[in-house]
Coordinates of C-alpha atoms in Angstrom, one line a residue:
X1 CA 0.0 0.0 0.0
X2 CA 1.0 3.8 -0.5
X3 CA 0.1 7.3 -0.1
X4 CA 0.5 10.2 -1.9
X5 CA 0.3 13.9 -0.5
X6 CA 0.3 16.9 -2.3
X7 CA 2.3 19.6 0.2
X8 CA 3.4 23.6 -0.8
X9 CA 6.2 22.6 -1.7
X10 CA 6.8 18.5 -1.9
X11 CA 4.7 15.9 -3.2
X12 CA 5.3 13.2 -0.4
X13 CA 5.0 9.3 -1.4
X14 CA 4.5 6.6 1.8
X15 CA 5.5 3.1 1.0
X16 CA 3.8 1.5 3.9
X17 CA 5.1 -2.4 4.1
X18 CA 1.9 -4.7 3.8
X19 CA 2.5 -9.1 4.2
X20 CA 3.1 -11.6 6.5
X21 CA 6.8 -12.1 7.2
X22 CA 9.4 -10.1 8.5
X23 CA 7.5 -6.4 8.0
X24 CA 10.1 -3.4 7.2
X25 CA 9.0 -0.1 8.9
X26 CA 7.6 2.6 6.4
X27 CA 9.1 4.4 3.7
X28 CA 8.4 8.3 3.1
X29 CA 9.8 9.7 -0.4
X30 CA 9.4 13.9 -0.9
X31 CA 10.1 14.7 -4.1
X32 CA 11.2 18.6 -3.7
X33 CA 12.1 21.2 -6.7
X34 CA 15.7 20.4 -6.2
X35 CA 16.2 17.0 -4.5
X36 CA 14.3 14.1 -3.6
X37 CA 14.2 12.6 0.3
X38 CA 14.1 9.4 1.6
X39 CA 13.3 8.5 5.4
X40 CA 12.9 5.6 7.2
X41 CA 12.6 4.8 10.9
X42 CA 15.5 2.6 12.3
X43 CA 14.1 1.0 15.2
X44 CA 17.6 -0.2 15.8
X45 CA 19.3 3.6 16.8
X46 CA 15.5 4.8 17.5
X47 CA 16.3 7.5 14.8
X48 CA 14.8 8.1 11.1
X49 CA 17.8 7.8 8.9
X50 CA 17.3 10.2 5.9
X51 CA 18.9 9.9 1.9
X52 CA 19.1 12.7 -0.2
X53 CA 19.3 12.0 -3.6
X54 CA 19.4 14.4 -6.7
X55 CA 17.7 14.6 -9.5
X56 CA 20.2 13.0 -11.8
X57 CA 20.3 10.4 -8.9
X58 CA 16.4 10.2 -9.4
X59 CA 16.4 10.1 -13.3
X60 CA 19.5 7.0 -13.0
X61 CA 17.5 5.0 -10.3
X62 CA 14.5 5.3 -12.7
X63 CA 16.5 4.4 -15.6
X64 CA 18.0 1.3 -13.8
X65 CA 15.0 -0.2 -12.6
X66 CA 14.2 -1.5 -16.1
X67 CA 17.7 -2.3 -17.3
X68 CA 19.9 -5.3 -16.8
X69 CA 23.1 -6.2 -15.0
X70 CA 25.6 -3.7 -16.1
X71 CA 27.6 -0.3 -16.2
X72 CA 26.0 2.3 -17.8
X73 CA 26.0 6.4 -18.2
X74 CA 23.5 8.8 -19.4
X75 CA 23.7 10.9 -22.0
X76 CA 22.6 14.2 -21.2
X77 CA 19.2 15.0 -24.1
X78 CA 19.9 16.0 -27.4
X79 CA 24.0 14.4 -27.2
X80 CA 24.8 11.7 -29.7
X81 CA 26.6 8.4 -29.5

């Protein structure tokens, strides 16, 4: 299951862990202007543990999801091979 919130000035994605076995606490994602954020609660420290990624980070993590094993680098738009 997941959220999605609409802020001033972040759109703020929960991934909230839903199953049987060995639940993970939740995930919140804000996708800011600038950077994207993501938080999750260690129970471990008692502290939220926060990754800030930017959005070249975002665009390469997208990209990845759907490619295979490998090495790669994007080309920024309109460069040629």
């Amino acid at each position: 299951m997941f959220t999605i919130e609409h802020d001033f000035d972040a759109t703020v994605i929960t991934l909230v862990d839903e199953g049987q076995s060995h639940l993970e606490e939740d995930v919140t994602i804000q996708a800011f202007e600038e950077c994207v954020t993501v938080e999750q609660y260690d129970p471990r420290k008692d502290e939220v543990v926060k990754i800030v990624l930017s959005m070249g980070q975002v665009r390469e993590l997208a990209a990845a999801l759907n490619l295979p094993e490998g090495v790669y680098r994007m080309r920024p738009k309109g460069e040629k091979s």
